[in-house]
PDB file of C-alpha atoms in Angstrom:
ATOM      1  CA  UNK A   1       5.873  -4.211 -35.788  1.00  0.00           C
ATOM      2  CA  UNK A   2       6.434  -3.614 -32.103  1.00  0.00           C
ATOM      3  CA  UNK A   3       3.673  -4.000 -30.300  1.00  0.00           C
ATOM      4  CA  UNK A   4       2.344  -1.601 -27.055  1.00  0.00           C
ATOM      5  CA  UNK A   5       3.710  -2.704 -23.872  1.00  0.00           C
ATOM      6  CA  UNK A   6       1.402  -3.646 -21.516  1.00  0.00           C
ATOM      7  CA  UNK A   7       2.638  -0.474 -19.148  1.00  0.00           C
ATOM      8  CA  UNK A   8       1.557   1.576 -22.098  1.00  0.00           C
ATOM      9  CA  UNK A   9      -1.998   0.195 -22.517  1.00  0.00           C
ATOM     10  CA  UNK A  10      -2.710   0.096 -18.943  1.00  0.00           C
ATOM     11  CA  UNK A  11      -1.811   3.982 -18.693  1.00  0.00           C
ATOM     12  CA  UNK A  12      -3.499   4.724 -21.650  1.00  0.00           C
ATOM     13  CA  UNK A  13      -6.794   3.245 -20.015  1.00  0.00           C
ATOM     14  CA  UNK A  14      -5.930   5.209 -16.749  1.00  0.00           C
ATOM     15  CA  UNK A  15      -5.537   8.514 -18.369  1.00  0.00           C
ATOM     16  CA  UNK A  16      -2.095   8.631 -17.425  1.00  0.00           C
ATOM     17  CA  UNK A  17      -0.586   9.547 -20.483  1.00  0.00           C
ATOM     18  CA  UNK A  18       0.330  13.041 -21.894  1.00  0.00           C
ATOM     19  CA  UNK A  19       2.740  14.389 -24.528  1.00  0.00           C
ATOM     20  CA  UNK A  20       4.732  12.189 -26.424  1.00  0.00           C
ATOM     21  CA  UNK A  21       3.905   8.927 -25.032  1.00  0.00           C
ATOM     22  CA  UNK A  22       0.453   9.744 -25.335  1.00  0.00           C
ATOM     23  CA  UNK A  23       0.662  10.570 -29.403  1.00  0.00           C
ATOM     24  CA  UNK A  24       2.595   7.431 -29.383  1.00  0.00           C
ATOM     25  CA  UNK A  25       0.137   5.270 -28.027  1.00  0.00           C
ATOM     26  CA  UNK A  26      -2.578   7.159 -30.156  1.00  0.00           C
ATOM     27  CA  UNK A  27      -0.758   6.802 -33.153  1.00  0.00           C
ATOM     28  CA  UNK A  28       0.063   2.920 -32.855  1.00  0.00           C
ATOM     29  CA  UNK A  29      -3.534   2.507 -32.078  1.00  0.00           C
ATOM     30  CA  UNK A  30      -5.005   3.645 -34.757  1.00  0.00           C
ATOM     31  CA  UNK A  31      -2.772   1.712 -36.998  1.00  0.00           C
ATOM     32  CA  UNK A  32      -3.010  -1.609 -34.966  1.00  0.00           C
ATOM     33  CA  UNK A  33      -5.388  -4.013 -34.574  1.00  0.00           C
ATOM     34  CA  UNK A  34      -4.089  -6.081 -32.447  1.00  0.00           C
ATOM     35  CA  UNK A  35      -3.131  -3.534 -29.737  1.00  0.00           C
ATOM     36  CA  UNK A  36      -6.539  -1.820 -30.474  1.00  0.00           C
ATOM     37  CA  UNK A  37      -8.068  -5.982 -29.501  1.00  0.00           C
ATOM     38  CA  UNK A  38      -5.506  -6.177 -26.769  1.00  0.00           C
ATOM     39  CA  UNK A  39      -6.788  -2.598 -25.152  1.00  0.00           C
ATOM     40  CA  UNK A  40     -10.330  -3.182 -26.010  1.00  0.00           C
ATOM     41  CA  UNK A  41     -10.054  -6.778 -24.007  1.00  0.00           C
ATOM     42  CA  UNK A  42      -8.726  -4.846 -20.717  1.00  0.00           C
ATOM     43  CA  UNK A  43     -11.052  -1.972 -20.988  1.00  0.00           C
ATOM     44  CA  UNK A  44     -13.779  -4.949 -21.199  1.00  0.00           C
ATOM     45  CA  UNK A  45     -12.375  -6.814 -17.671  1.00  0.00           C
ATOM     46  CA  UNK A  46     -11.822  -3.322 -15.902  1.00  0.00           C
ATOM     47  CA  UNK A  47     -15.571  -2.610 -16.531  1.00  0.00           C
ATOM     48  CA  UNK A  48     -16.903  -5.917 -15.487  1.00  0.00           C
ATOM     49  CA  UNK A  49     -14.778  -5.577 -12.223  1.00  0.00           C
ATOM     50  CA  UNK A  50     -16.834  -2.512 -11.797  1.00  0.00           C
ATOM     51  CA  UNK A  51     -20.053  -3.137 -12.960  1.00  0.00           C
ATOM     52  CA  UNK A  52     -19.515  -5.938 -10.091  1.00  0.00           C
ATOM     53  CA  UNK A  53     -17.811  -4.360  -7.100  1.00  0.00           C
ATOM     54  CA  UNK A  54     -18.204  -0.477  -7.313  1.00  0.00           C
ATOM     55  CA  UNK A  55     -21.335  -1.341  -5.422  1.00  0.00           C
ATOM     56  CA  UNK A  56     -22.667   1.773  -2.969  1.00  0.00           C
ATOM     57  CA  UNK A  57     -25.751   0.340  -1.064  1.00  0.00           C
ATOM     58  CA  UNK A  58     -27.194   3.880  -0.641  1.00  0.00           C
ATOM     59  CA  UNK A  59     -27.021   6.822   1.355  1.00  0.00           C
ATOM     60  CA  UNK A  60     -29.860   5.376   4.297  1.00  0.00           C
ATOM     61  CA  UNK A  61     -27.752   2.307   4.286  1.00  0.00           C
ATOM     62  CA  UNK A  62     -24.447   4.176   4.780  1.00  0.00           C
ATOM     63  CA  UNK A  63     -25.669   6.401   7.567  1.00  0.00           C
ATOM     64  CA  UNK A  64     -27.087   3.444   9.368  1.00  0.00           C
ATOM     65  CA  UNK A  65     -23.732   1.496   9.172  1.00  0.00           C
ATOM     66  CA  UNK A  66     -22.296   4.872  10.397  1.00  0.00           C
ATOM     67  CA  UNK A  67     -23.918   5.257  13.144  1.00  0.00           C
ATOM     68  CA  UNK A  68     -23.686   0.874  14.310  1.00  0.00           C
ATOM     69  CA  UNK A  69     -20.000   1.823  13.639  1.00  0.00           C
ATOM     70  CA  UNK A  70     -19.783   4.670  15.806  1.00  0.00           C
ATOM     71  CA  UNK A  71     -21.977   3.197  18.839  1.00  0.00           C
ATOM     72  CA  UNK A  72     -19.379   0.262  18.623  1.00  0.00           C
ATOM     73  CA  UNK A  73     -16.230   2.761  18.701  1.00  0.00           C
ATOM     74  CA  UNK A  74     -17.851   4.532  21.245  1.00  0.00           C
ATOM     75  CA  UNK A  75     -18.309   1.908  23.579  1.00  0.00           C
ATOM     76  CA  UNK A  76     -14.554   0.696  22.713  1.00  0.00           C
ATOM     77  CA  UNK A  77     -13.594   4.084  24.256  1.00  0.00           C
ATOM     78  CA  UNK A  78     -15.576   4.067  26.830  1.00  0.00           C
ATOM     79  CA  UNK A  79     -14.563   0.716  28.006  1.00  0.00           C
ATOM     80  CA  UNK A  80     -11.052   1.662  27.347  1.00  0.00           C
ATOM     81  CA  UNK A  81     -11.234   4.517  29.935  1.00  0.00           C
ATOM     82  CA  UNK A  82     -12.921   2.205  32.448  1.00  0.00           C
ATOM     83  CA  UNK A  83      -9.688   0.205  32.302  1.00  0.00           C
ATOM     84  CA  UNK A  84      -9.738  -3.582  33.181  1.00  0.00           C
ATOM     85  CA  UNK A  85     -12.103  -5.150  35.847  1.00  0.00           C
ATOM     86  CA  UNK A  86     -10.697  -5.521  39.113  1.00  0.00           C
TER      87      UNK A  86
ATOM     88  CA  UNK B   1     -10.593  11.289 -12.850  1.00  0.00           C
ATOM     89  CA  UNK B   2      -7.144  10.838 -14.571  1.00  0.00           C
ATOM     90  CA  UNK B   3      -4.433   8.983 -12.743  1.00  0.00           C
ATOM     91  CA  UNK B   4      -2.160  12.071 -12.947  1.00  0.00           C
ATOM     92  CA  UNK B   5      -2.895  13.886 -10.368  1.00  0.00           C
ATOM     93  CA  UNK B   6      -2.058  14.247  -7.127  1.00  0.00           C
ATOM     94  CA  UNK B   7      -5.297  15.733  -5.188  1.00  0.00           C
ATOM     95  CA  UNK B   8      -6.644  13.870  -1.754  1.00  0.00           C
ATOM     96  CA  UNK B   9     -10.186  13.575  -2.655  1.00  0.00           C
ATOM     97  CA  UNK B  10     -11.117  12.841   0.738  1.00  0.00           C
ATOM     98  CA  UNK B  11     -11.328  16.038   3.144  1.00  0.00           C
ATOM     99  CA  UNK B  12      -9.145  19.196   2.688  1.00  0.00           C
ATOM    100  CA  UNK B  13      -5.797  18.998   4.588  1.00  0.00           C
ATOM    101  CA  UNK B  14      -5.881  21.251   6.995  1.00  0.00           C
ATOM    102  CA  UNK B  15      -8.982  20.420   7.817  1.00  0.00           C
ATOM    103  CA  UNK B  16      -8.088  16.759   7.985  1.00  0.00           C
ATOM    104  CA  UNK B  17      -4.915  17.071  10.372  1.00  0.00           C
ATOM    105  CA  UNK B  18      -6.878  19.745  12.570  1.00  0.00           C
ATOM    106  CA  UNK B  19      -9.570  16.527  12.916  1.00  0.00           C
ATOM    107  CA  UNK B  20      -6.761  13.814  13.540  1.00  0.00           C
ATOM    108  CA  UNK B  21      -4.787  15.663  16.125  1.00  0.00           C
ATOM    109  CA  UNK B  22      -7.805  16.528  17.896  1.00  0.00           C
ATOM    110  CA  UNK B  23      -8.762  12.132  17.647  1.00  0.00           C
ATOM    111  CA  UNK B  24      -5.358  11.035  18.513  1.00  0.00           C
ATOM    112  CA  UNK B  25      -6.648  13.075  21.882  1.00  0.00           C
ATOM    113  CA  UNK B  26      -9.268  11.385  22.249  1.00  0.00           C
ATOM    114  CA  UNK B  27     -11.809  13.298  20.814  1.00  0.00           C
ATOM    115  CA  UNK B  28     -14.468  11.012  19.216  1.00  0.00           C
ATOM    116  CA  UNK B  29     -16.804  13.540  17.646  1.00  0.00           C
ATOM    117  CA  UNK B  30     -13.552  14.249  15.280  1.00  0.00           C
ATOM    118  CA  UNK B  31     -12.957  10.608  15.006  1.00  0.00           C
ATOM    119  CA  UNK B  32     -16.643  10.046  13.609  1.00  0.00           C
ATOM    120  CA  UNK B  33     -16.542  13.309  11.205  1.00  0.00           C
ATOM    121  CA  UNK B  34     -13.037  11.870   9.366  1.00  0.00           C
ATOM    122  CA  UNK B  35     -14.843   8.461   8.940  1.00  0.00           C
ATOM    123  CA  UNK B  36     -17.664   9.995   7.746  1.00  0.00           C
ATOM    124  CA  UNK B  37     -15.747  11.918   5.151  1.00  0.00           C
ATOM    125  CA  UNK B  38     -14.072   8.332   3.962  1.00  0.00           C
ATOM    126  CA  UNK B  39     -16.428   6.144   4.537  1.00  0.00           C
ATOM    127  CA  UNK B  40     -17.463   5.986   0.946  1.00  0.00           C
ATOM    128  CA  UNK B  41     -14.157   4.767  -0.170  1.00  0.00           C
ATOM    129  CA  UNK B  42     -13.475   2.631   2.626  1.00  0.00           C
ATOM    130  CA  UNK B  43     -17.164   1.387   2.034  1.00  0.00           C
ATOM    131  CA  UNK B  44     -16.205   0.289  -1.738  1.00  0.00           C
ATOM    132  CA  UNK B  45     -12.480  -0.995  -0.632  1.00  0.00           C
ATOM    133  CA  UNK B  46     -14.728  -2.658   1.834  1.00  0.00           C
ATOM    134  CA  UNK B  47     -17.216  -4.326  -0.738  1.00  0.00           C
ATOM    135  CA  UNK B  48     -14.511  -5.225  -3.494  1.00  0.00           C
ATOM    136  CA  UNK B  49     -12.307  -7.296  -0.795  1.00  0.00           C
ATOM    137  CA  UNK B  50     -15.315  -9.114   0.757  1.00  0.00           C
ATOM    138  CA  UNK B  51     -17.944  -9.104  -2.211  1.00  0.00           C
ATOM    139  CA  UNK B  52     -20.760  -9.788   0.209  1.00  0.00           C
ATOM    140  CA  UNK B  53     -22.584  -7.201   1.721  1.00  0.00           C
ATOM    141  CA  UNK B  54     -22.737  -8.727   4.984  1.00  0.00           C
ATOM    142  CA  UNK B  55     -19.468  -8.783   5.249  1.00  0.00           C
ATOM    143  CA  UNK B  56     -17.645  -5.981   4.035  1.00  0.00           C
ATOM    144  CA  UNK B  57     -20.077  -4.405   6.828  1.00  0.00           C
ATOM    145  CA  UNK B  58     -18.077  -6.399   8.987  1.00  0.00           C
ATOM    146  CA  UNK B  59     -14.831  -5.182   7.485  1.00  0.00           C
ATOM    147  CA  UNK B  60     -15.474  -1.598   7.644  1.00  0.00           C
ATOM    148  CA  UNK B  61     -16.337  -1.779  11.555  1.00  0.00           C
ATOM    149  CA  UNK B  62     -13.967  -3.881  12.428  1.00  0.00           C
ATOM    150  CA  UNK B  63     -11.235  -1.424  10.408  1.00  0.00           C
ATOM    151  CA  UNK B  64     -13.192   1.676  12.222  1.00  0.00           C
ATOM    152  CA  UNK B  65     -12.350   0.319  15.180  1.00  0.00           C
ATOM    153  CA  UNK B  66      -8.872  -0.673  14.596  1.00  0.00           C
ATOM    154  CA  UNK B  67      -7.597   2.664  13.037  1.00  0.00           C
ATOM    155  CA  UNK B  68      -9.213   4.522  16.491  1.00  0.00           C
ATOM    156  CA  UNK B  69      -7.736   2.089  18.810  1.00  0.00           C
ATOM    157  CA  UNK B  70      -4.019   2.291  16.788  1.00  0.00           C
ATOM    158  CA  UNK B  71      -4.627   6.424  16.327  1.00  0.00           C
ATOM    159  CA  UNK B  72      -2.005   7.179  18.440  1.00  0.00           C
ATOM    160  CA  UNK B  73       0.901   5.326  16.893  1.00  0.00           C
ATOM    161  CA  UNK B  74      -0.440   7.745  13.927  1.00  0.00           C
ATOM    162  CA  UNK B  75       2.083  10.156  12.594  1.00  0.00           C
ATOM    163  CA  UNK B  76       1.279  13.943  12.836  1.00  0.00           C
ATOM    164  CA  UNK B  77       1.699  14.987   9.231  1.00  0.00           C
ATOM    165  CA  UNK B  78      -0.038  11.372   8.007  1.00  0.00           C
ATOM    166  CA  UNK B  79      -3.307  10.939   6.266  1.00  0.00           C
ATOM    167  CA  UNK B  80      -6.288   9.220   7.048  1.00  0.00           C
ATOM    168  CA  UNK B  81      -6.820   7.187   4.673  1.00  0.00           C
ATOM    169  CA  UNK B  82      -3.760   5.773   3.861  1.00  0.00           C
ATOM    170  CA  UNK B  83      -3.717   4.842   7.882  1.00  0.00           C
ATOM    171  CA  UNK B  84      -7.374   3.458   7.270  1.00  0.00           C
ATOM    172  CA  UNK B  85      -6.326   1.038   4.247  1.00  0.00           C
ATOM    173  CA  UNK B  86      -3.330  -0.113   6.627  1.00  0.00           C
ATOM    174  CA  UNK B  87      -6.049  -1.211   9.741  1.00  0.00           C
ATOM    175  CA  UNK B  88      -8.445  -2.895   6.579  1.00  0.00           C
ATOM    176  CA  UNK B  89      -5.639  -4.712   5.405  1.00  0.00           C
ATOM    177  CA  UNK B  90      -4.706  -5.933   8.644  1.00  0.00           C
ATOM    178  CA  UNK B  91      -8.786  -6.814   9.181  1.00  0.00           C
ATOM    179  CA  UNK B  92      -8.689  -8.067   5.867  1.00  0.00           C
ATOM    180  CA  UNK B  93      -6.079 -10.625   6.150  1.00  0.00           C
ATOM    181  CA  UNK B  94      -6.769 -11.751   9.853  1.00  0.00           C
ATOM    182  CA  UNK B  95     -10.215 -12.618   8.463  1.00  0.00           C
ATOM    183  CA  UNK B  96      -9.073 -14.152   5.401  1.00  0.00           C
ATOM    184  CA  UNK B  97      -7.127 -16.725   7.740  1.00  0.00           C
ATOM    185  CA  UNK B  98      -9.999 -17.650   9.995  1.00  0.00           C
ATOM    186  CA  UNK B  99     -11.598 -21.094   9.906  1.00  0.00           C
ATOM    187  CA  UNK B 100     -14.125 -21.757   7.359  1.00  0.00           C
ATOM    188  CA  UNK B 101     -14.387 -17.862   6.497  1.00  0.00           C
ATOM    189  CA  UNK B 102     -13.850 -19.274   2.865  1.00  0.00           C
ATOM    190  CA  UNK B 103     -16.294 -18.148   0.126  1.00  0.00           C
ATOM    191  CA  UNK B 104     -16.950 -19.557  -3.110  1.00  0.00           C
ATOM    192  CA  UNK B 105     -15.589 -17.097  -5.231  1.00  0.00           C
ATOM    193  CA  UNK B 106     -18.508 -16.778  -7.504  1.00  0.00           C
ATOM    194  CA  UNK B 107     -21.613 -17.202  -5.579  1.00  0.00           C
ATOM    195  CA  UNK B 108     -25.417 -17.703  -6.257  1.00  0.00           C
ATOM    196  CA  UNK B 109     -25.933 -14.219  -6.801  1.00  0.00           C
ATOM    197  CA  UNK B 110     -24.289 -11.185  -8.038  1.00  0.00           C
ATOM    198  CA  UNK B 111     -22.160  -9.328  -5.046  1.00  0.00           C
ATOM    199  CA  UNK B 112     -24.157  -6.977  -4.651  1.00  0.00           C
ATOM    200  CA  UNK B 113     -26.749  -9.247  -4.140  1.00  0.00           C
ATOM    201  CA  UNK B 114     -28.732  -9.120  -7.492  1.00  0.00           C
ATOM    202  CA  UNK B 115     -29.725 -12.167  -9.411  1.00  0.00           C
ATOM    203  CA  UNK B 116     -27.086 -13.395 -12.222  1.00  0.00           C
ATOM    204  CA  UNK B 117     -29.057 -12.585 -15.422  1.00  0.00           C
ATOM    205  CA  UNK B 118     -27.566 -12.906 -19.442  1.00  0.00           C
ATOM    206  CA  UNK B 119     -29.772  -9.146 -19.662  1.00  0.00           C
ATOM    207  CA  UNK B 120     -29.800  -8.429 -23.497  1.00  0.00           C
ATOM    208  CA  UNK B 121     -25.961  -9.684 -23.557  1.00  0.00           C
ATOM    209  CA  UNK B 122     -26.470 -13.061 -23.006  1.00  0.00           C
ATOM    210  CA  UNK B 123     -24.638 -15.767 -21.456  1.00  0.00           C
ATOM    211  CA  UNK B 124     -21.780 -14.907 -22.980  1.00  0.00           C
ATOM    212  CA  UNK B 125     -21.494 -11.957 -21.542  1.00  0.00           C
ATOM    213  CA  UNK B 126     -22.536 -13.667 -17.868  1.00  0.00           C
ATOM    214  CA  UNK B 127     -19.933 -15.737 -18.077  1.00  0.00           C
ATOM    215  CA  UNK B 128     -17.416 -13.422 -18.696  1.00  0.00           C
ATOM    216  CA  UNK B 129     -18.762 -11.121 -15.436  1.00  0.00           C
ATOM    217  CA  UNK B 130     -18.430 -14.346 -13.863  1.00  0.00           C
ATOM    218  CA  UNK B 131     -14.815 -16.149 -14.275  1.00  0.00           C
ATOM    219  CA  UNK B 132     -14.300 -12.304 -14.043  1.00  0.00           C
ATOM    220  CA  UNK B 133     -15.389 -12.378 -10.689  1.00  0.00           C
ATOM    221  CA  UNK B 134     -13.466 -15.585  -9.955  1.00  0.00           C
ATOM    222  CA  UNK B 135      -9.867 -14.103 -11.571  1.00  0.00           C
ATOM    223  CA  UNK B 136     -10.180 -11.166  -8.740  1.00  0.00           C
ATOM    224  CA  UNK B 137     -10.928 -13.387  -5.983  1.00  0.00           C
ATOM    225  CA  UNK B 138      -8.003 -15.213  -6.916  1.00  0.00           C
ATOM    226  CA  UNK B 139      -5.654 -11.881  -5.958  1.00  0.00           C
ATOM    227  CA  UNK B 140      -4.208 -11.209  -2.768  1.00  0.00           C
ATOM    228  CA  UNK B 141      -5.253  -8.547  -0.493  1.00  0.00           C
ATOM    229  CA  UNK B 142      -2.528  -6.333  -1.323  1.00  0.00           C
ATOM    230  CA  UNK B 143      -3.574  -6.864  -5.161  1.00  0.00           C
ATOM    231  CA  UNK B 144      -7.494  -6.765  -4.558  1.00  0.00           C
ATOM    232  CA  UNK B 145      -7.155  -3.509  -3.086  1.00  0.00           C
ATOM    233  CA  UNK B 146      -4.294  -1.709  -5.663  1.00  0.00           C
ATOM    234  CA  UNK B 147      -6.696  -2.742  -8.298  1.00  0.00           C
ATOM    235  CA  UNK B 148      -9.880  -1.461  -6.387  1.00  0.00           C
ATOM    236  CA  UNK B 149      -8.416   1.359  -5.334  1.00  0.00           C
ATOM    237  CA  UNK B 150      -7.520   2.582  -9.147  1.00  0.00           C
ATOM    238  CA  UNK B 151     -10.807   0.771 -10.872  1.00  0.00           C
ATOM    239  CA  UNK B 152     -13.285   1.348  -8.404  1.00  0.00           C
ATOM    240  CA  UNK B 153     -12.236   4.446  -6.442  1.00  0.00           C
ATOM    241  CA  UNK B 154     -10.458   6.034  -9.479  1.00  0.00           C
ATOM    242  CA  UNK B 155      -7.370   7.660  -7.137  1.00  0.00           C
ATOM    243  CA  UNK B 156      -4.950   8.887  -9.209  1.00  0.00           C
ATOM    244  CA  UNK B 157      -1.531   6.971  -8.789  1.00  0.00           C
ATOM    245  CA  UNK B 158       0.580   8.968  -6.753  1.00  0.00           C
ATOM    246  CA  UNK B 159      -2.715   8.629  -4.318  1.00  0.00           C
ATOM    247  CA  UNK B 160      -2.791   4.731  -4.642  1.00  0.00           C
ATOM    248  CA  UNK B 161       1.177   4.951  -3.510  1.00  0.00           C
ATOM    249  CA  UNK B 162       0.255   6.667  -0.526  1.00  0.00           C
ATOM    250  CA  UNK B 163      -2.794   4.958   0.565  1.00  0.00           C
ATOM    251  CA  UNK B 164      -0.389   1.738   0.336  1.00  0.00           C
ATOM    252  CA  UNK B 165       2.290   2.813   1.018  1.00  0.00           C
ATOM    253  CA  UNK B 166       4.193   2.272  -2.247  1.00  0.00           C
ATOM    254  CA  UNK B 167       6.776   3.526  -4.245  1.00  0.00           C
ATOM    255  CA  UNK B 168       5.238   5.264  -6.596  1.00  0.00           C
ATOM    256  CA  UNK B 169       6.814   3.159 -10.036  1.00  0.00           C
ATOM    257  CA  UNK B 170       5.989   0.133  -8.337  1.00  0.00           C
ATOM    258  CA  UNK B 171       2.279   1.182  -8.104  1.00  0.00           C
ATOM    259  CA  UNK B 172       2.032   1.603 -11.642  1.00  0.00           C
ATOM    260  CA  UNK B 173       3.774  -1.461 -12.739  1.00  0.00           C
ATOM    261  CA  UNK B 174       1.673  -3.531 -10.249  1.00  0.00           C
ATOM    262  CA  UNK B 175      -1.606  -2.074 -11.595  1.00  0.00           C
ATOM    263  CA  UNK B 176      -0.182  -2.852 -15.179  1.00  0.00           C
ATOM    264  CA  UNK B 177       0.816  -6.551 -13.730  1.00  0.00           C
ATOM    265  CA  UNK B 178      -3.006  -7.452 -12.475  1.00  0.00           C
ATOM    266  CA  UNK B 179      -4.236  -6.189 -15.511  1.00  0.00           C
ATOM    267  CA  UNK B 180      -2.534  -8.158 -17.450  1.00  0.00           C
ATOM    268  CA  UNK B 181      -2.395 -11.615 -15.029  1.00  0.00           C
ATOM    269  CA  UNK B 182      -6.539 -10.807 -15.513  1.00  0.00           C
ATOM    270  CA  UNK B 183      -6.579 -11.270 -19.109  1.00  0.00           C
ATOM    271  CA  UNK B 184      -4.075 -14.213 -18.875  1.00  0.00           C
ATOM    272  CA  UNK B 185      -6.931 -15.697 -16.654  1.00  0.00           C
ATOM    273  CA  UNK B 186      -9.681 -14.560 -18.426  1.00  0.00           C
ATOM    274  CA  UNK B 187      -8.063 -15.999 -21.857  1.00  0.00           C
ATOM    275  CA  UNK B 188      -7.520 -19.456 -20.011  1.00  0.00           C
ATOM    276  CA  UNK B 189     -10.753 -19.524 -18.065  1.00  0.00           C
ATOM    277  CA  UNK B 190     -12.386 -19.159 -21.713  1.00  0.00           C
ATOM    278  CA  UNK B 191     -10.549 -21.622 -23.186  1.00  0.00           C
ATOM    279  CA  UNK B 192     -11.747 -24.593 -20.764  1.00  0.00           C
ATOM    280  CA  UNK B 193     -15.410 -23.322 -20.944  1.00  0.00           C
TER     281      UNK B 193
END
C-alpha cells in the first residue's frame, strides 16, 4: 500500500486540504495505521512546540515592553534629527 | 485558522498603508500604532527564536528599532509585517553570531520560565517536551521562524510566503521538510535515551 506523503500529512494537520485530496487523505486514514501513527506522531511534536513557545507574558507585560520600546525609538529619532556632534 | 487563506490578520490595509506612509515621514505616533497592532506576533516570533524571556525582549526592541530606522527603504504598497520579520531576522542572526550569546538549548526551566514538571504525564512525556525543545533549537533562523510562524502564529501559507518572502510552493514544502526532520530527531533522540 502506498503510504501518505509527508506533504500530504503536513497539510492535512494545517487544514490545507479540500476536495479531492482531502477525501484522499481521509480515506487512507481511516484505513491505515501506520499513516494514522505517522500523523498522530507530528500532531504530538507540533503541540509540544506550542505548549512551549506560544508563550504571551500578558497584556501589563506587553504594554510595558511597548512603551520601553517606544521611549527607545523615540529617542533614536530624536537623536537622529540632532545629527552628529560637532 | 486554516492555512488556506489569504487574510492579513494584522491591521486592515488601508488602514495599514495610510499608517506606513505617514511613518516613512517621520511620523512616530503612526510608527507606535502599527507596532502596537503586531506586536503580538512579533512578540511570539520573538519568544520562539530566543526562548528566554529576557531576551526575546531584547529581540523585539532591537527589531522595533531597526524596521523604523530602515522605514524608508520600505516599499509603498509593502506590508508591515513581512518588513518587520525581515529587521528580526537580521536582529536575530547578528545576535546569534555574537560571542558567548550561546544558550543551552534546553535550560533549567521551561521557556517561559516555569519549572520542568512530569504533571500527570510523567517523565515520559517531559522528555519528549524536552529533546523537543532541543530538535527546534537545532533549526536555523530562517526555519525557527517558518515553523513559528505556521505553529505558533497560525498564518495561513500564502501569509507565511509573504512575511518571508517566499515562493509560495516552497513555503509549504519547507514547513512539510521541518516537520518531518523533527520527527527524524525526535525518533533518534528517543532511541539514545
Amino acid at each position: 500500500m502506498r503510504h501518505l506523503t509527508v506533504q500530504q500529512l503536513s497539510a492535512s494537520l494545517d487544514g490545507a486540504l479540500a476536495g479531492v485530496s482531502l477525501e484522499l487523505v481521509v480515506r487512507h486514514l481511516s484505513t491505515c495505521r501506520e499513516c494514522r501513527d505517522r500523523h498522530a506522531r507530528l500532531s504530538k511534536q507540533d503541540d509540544a512546540l506550542r505548549r512551549l513557545l506560544a508563550w504571551d507574558p500578558g497584556e501589563p507585560a506587553l504594554e510595558d515592553l511597548a512603551i520601553r520600546v517606544e521611549t527607545m525609538v523615540d529617542a533614536d529619532a530624536n537623536a537622529a534629527a540632532a545629527g552628529p556632534e560637532p | 485558522m486554516d492555512a488556506r487563506g489569504t487574510q492579513g490578520p494584522w491591521l486592515e490595509a488601508g488602514r495599514e498603508a495610510k499608517l506606513l506612509s505617514a511613518a516613512r515621514r517621520g511620523d512616530l505616533p503612526s510608527y507606535f500604532e502599527l507596532l502596537r497592532a503586531h506586536q503580538r506576533p512579533l512578540w511570539r516570533l520573538c519568544f520562539a527564536l530566543a526562548r528566554h524571556r529576557g531576551e526575546a525582549e531584547l529581540l523585539l526592541q532591537e527589531t522595533s528599532r531597526r524596521a523604523w530606522r530602515n522605514l524608508r527603504a520600505l516599499q509603498p504598497n509593502q506590508r508591515f509585517m513581512p518588513w518587520l520579520v525581515r529587521a528580526l531576522r537580521t536582529v536575530a542572526v547578528a545576535r546569534q553570531r555574537r560571542p558567548g550569546e550561546t544558550r543551552a538549548a534546553v535550560g533549567a526551566f521551561r521557556p517561559n520560565g516555569e519549572a520542568w514538571s512530569g504533571g500527570a504525564s510523567g517523565a515520559h512525556e517531559l522528555g519528549f517536551e524536552q529533546r523537543a525543545l532541543a530538535a527546534f533549537a537545532e533549526l536555523s533562523v530562517d526555519e525557527q521562524m517558518l515553523l513559528a510562524l505556521r505553529l505558533f502564529e497560525r498564518l495561513p501559507y500564502p501569509d507565511i510566503a509573504a512575511a518571508l518572502d517566499l515562493p509560495l510552493a516552497a513555503t509549504v514544502h519547507r514547513i512539510a521538510a521541518l516537520r518531518e526532520g523533527l520527527e527524524q530527531t525526535l525518533q533518534r533522540t528517543e532511541r539514545a535515551a
